[in-house]
Amino acid sequence: MVEYQQKEKYNINDLIEIVRLLRGEGGCPWDMEQTHKSIKNDFIEETYEVIEAIDLEDSDLLREELGDVLLQVVFHSRIEQEKNSFNFDDICDGICKKLIVRHPHVFGEVTVNSTGDVLKNWDAIKMQTKGQETYTETLESVAKSLPALMRAQKVGKRAMRAGMDFNNVEEAVSCITAEKSELDEAIASGDTANIEEEIGDLLFSCVNASRHLGIDAEQALTNATEKFIKRFSVTEKLICEENRDMKTMSIEELDTYWSKAKNIINNK
């Protein structure tokens, strides 16, 4: 058994030490076996659980989930420390320096008049500190591991800062119609690769239109999915009340119940 003093209140130093003990001699076999890659999905899951806590406006849950994310940060930093690469203090040092450099209007002599000025300076400083000489490099630096809609939205925003964008909302929305026509042509041709490409273009155009309308595409799709589940649930309930099985019904019959479910939800 590893000895560790029990406390009424713990802090970040305790967390760092506990993780060290878990991965050290006499610690936890599971913790000792983990690598960056073996737990990378855990990081993603914990992050999404933070988002869910925020959406639920649950402060207690948010505190717990932020702790889980912090554990991931400490755990990954411990793995690197064991390789004599960097430690948690180095992480803190790096982010503090980055914040100071990217806020010259707070920690320097730069004057700003709006949030727009702040973002403009931020982008310029980011390009400089990352050694990015072209706008293409800023697009390429958007993580490929991001959810596709989120990545598309971020790429579109960075292209906009380079001047590559629609002039207005109307142009962005009209692009959806144009891409839909190209998808129809691809479907008519029966070319699977072309169909996939055109569906991708259609989705990307929807993301651009969302951005121009001030809508987060990722959240919009999440809301649409939740709406579908809710309507599906009511539809299934209506069908079950008549002792029928959805799988045995035609799509036309299902559409009838779907419309009933829609009216029920809208009238609540």
PDB file of C-alpha atoms in Angstrom, residues 75-223:
ATOM      1  CA  PHE A  75      -1.686  12.305 -16.411  1.00  0.00           C
ATOM      2  CA  HIS A  76      -0.328  13.155 -19.859  1.00  0.00           C
ATOM      3  CA  SER A  77       2.209  15.560 -18.369  1.00  0.00           C
ATOM      4  CA  ARG A  78       3.343  12.818 -15.960  1.00  0.00           C
ATOM      5  CA  ILE A  79       3.981  10.444 -18.864  1.00  0.00           C
ATOM      6  CA  GLU A  80       6.217  13.083 -20.444  1.00  0.00           C
ATOM      7  CA  GLN A  81       7.958  13.839 -17.171  1.00  0.00           C
ATOM      8  CA  GLU A  82       8.893  10.172 -16.871  1.00  0.00           C
ATOM      9  CA  LYS A  83      10.612  10.554 -20.253  1.00  0.00           C
ATOM     10  CA  ASN A  84      12.385  13.724 -19.044  1.00  0.00           C
ATOM     11  CA  SER A  85      10.574  15.693 -21.747  1.00  0.00           C
ATOM     12  CA  PHE A  86       8.471  18.214 -19.798  1.00  0.00           C
ATOM     13  CA  ASN A  87       6.361  18.424 -16.648  1.00  0.00           C
ATOM     14  CA  PHE A  88       3.197  20.142 -15.437  1.00  0.00           C
ATOM     15  CA  ASP A  89       5.074  23.307 -14.491  1.00  0.00           C
ATOM     16  CA  ASP A  90       6.364  23.548 -18.067  1.00  0.00           C
ATOM     17  CA  ILE A  91       2.780  23.377 -19.324  1.00  0.00           C
ATOM     18  CA  CYS A  92       1.770  26.209 -16.990  1.00  0.00           C
ATOM     19  CA  ASP A  93       4.828  28.209 -18.007  1.00  0.00           C
ATOM     20  CA  GLY A  94       4.011  27.822 -21.686  1.00  0.00           C
ATOM     21  CA  ILE A  95       0.360  28.852 -21.465  1.00  0.00           C
ATOM     22  CA  CYS A  96       1.161  31.837 -19.213  1.00  0.00           C
ATOM     23  CA  LYS A  97       3.753  33.104 -21.668  1.00  0.00           C
ATOM     24  CA  LYS A  98       1.340  32.589 -24.561  1.00  0.00           C
ATOM     25  CA  LEU A  99      -1.415  34.574 -22.820  1.00  0.00           C
ATOM     26  CA  ILE A 100       0.936  37.446 -22.035  1.00  0.00           C
ATOM     27  CA  VAL A 101       2.312  37.596 -25.592  1.00  0.00           C
ATOM     28  CA  ARG A 102      -1.139  37.426 -27.188  1.00  0.00           C
ATOM     29  CA  HIS A 103      -2.605  40.170 -24.976  1.00  0.00           C
ATOM     30  CA  PRO A 104      -0.281  43.112 -25.657  1.00  0.00           C
ATOM     31  CA  HIS A 105      -3.229  45.450 -25.022  1.00  0.00           C
ATOM     32  CA  VAL A 106      -3.293  44.200 -21.414  1.00  0.00           C
ATOM     33  CA  PHE A 107       0.361  43.388 -20.698  1.00  0.00           C
ATOM     34  CA  GLY A 108       1.975  45.769 -23.202  1.00  0.00           C
ATOM     35  CA  GLU A 109       1.594  49.169 -24.855  1.00  0.00           C
ATOM     36  CA  VAL A 110      -0.833  48.211 -27.644  1.00  0.00           C
ATOM     37  CA  THR A 111      -4.142  50.091 -27.722  1.00  0.00           C
ATOM     38  CA  VAL A 112      -7.374  48.455 -28.904  1.00  0.00           C
ATOM     39  CA  ASN A 113     -10.821  49.937 -29.406  1.00  0.00           C
ATOM     40  CA  SER A 114     -12.919  46.812 -29.877  1.00  0.00           C
ATOM     41  CA  THR A 115     -13.090  43.034 -29.705  1.00  0.00           C
ATOM     42  CA  GLY A 116     -12.393  43.075 -33.437  1.00  0.00           C
ATOM     43  CA  ASP A 117      -9.038  44.746 -32.810  1.00  0.00           C
ATOM     44  CA  VAL A 118      -8.236  42.121 -30.176  1.00  0.00           C
ATOM     45  CA  LEU A 119      -8.971  39.236 -32.548  1.00  0.00           C
ATOM     46  CA  LYS A 120      -7.014  40.857 -35.375  1.00  0.00           C
ATOM     47  CA  ASN A 121      -3.974  41.258 -33.136  1.00  0.00           C
ATOM     48  CA  TRP A 122      -4.413  37.724 -31.791  1.00  0.00           C
ATOM     49  CA  ASP A 123      -4.355  36.232 -35.294  1.00  0.00           C
ATOM     50  CA  ALA A 124      -1.307  38.263 -36.334  1.00  0.00           C
ATOM     51  CA  ILE A 125       0.620  37.336 -33.190  1.00  0.00           C
ATOM     52  CA  LYS A 126      -0.402  33.683 -33.516  1.00  0.00           C
ATOM     53  CA  MET A 127       0.904  33.519 -37.079  1.00  0.00           C
ATOM     54  CA  GLN A 128       4.155  35.148 -36.015  1.00  0.00           C
ATOM     55  CA  THR A 129       4.773  32.959 -32.952  1.00  0.00           C
ATOM     56  CA  LYS A 130       3.919  29.761 -34.853  1.00  0.00           C
ATOM     57  CA  GLY A 131       6.125  30.751 -37.765  1.00  0.00           C
ATOM     58  CA  GLN A 132       3.219  30.737 -40.207  1.00  0.00           C
ATOM     59  CA  GLU A 133       4.011  32.788 -43.294  1.00  0.00           C
ATOM     60  CA  THR A 134       0.887  32.105 -45.365  1.00  0.00           C
ATOM     61  CA  TYR A 135      -2.848  31.995 -44.743  1.00  0.00           C
ATOM     62  CA  THR A 136      -2.836  28.447 -46.111  1.00  0.00           C
ATOM     63  CA  GLU A 137      -0.674  27.401 -43.176  1.00  0.00           C
ATOM     64  CA  THR A 138      -3.283  28.781 -40.759  1.00  0.00           C
ATOM     65  CA  LEU A 139      -5.946  26.627 -42.453  1.00  0.00           C
ATOM     66  CA  GLU A 140      -3.737  23.558 -42.446  1.00  0.00           C
ATOM     67  CA  SER A 141      -3.039  24.007 -38.740  1.00  0.00           C
ATOM     68  CA  VAL A 142      -6.695  23.410 -37.810  1.00  0.00           C
ATOM     69  CA  ALA A 143      -6.659  19.989 -36.145  1.00  0.00           C
ATOM     70  CA  LYS A 144      -7.902  17.165 -38.382  1.00  0.00           C
ATOM     71  CA  SER A 145      -9.135  15.376 -35.250  1.00  0.00           C
ATOM     72  CA  LEU A 146     -11.866  17.971 -34.681  1.00  0.00           C
ATOM     73  CA  PRO A 147     -15.467  16.971 -35.477  1.00  0.00           C
ATOM     74  CA  ALA A 148     -15.938  17.582 -39.213  1.00  0.00           C
ATOM     75  CA  LEU A 149     -18.506  20.382 -38.862  1.00  0.00           C
ATOM     76  CA  MET A 150     -16.458  22.170 -36.224  1.00  0.00           C
ATOM     77  CA  ARG A 151     -13.301  21.905 -38.344  1.00  0.00           C
ATOM     78  CA  ALA A 152     -15.104  23.145 -41.456  1.00  0.00           C
ATOM     79  CA  GLN A 153     -16.448  26.135 -39.539  1.00  0.00           C
ATOM     80  CA  LYS A 154     -13.004  26.999 -38.200  1.00  0.00           C
ATOM     81  CA  VAL A 155     -11.363  26.640 -41.622  1.00  0.00           C
ATOM     82  CA  GLY A 156     -14.047  28.866 -43.157  1.00  0.00           C
ATOM     83  CA  LYS A 157     -13.500  31.503 -40.511  1.00  0.00           C
ATOM     84  CA  ARG A 158      -9.740  31.550 -41.121  1.00  0.00           C
ATOM     85  CA  ALA A 159     -10.270  31.783 -44.871  1.00  0.00           C
ATOM     86  CA  MET A 160     -12.580  34.748 -44.211  1.00  0.00           C
ATOM     87  CA  ARG A 161      -9.764  36.539 -42.379  1.00  0.00           C
ATOM     88  CA  ALA A 162      -7.697  36.199 -45.563  1.00  0.00           C
ATOM     89  CA  GLY A 163     -10.516  37.801 -47.586  1.00  0.00           C
ATOM     90  CA  MET A 164     -11.740  34.521 -49.133  1.00  0.00           C
ATOM     91  CA  ASP A 165     -15.426  34.572 -48.288  1.00  0.00           C
ATOM     92  CA  PHE A 166     -18.911  35.411 -49.504  1.00  0.00           C
ATOM     93  CA  ASN A 167     -19.897  39.070 -49.565  1.00  0.00           C
ATOM     94  CA  ASN A 168     -23.108  38.495 -47.640  1.00  0.00           C
ATOM     95  CA  VAL A 169     -25.548  35.943 -46.197  1.00  0.00           C
ATOM     96  CA  GLU A 170     -27.529  35.767 -49.439  1.00  0.00           C
ATOM     97  CA  GLU A 171     -24.500  34.608 -51.425  1.00  0.00           C
ATOM     98  CA  ALA A 172     -23.643  32.014 -48.785  1.00  0.00           C
ATOM     99  CA  VAL A 173     -27.183  30.619 -48.761  1.00  0.00           C
ATOM    100  CA  SER A 174     -27.442  30.580 -52.567  1.00  0.00           C
ATOM    101  CA  CYS A 175     -24.338  28.389 -52.637  1.00  0.00           C
ATOM    102  CA  ILE A 176     -26.369  25.685 -50.892  1.00  0.00           C
ATOM    103  CA  THR A 177     -28.790  25.623 -53.831  1.00  0.00           C
ATOM    104  CA  ALA A 178     -25.927  25.444 -56.314  1.00  0.00           C
ATOM    105  CA  GLU A 179     -24.251  22.581 -54.463  1.00  0.00           C
ATOM    106  CA  LYS A 180     -27.594  20.742 -54.230  1.00  0.00           C
ATOM    107  CA  SER A 181     -27.912  20.904 -58.022  1.00  0.00           C
ATOM    108  CA  GLU A 182     -24.422  19.475 -58.424  1.00  0.00           C
ATOM    109  CA  LEU A 183     -25.324  16.679 -56.003  1.00  0.00           C
ATOM    110  CA  ASP A 184     -28.443  15.869 -58.065  1.00  0.00           C
ATOM    111  CA  GLU A 185     -26.255  15.585 -61.175  1.00  0.00           C
ATOM    112  CA  ALA A 186     -23.814  13.316 -59.342  1.00  0.00           C
ATOM    113  CA  ILE A 187     -26.627  11.071 -58.144  1.00  0.00           C
ATOM    114  CA  ALA A 188     -27.993  10.866 -61.688  1.00  0.00           C
ATOM    115  CA  SER A 189     -24.545   9.822 -62.936  1.00  0.00           C
ATOM    116  CA  GLY A 190     -24.327   7.029 -60.364  1.00  0.00           C
ATOM    117  CA  ASP A 191     -20.685   7.872 -59.644  1.00  0.00           C
ATOM    118  CA  THR A 192     -20.230   7.043 -55.935  1.00  0.00           C
ATOM    119  CA  ALA A 193     -16.977   8.990 -55.557  1.00  0.00           C
ATOM    120  CA  ASN A 194     -18.553  12.067 -57.149  1.00  0.00           C
ATOM    121  CA  ILE A 195     -21.661  11.720 -54.975  1.00  0.00           C
ATOM    122  CA  GLU A 196     -19.496  11.637 -51.841  1.00  0.00           C
ATOM    123  CA  GLU A 197     -17.600  14.719 -53.028  1.00  0.00           C
ATOM    124  CA  GLU A 198     -20.769  16.675 -53.765  1.00  0.00           C
ATOM    125  CA  ILE A 199     -22.382  15.740 -50.449  1.00  0.00           C
ATOM    126  CA  GLY A 200     -19.230  17.030 -48.781  1.00  0.00           C
ATOM    127  CA  ASP A 201     -19.455  20.277 -50.757  1.00  0.00           C
ATOM    128  CA  LEU A 202     -23.121  20.633 -49.793  1.00  0.00           C
ATOM    129  CA  LEU A 203     -22.343  20.142 -46.116  1.00  0.00           C
ATOM    130  CA  PHE A 204     -19.455  22.619 -46.329  1.00  0.00           C
ATOM    131  CA  SER A 205     -21.733  25.204 -47.956  1.00  0.00           C
ATOM    132  CA  CYS A 206     -24.252  24.705 -45.130  1.00  0.00           C
ATOM    133  CA  VAL A 207     -21.478  25.341 -42.613  1.00  0.00           C
ATOM    134  CA  ASN A 208     -20.482  28.553 -44.396  1.00  0.00           C
ATOM    135  CA  ALA A 209     -24.093  29.736 -44.475  1.00  0.00           C
ATOM    136  CA  SER A 210     -24.413  28.953 -40.756  1.00  0.00           C
ATOM    137  CA  ARG A 211     -21.301  30.986 -40.032  1.00  0.00           C
ATOM    138  CA  HIS A 212     -22.649  33.986 -41.948  1.00  0.00           C
ATOM    139  CA  LEU A 213     -25.921  33.701 -40.058  1.00  0.00           C
ATOM    140  CA  GLY A 214     -24.111  33.613 -36.713  1.00  0.00           C
ATOM    141  CA  ILE A 215     -25.139  30.006 -36.103  1.00  0.00           C
ATOM    142  CA  ASP A 216     -22.814  27.332 -34.740  1.00  0.00           C
ATOM    143  CA  ALA A 217     -23.165  24.467 -37.224  1.00  0.00           C
ATOM    144  CA  GLU A 218     -22.141  21.815 -34.689  1.00  0.00           C
ATOM    145  CA  GLN A 219     -24.772  22.994 -32.211  1.00  0.00           C
ATOM    146  CA  ALA A 220     -27.404  23.333 -34.923  1.00  0.00           C
ATOM    147  CA  LEU A 221     -26.924  19.705 -35.972  1.00  0.00           C
ATOM    148  CA  THR A 222     -26.911  18.592 -32.338  1.00  0.00           C
ATOM    149  CA  ASN A 223     -30.248  20.357 -31.810  1.00  0.00           C
TER     150      ASN A 223
END
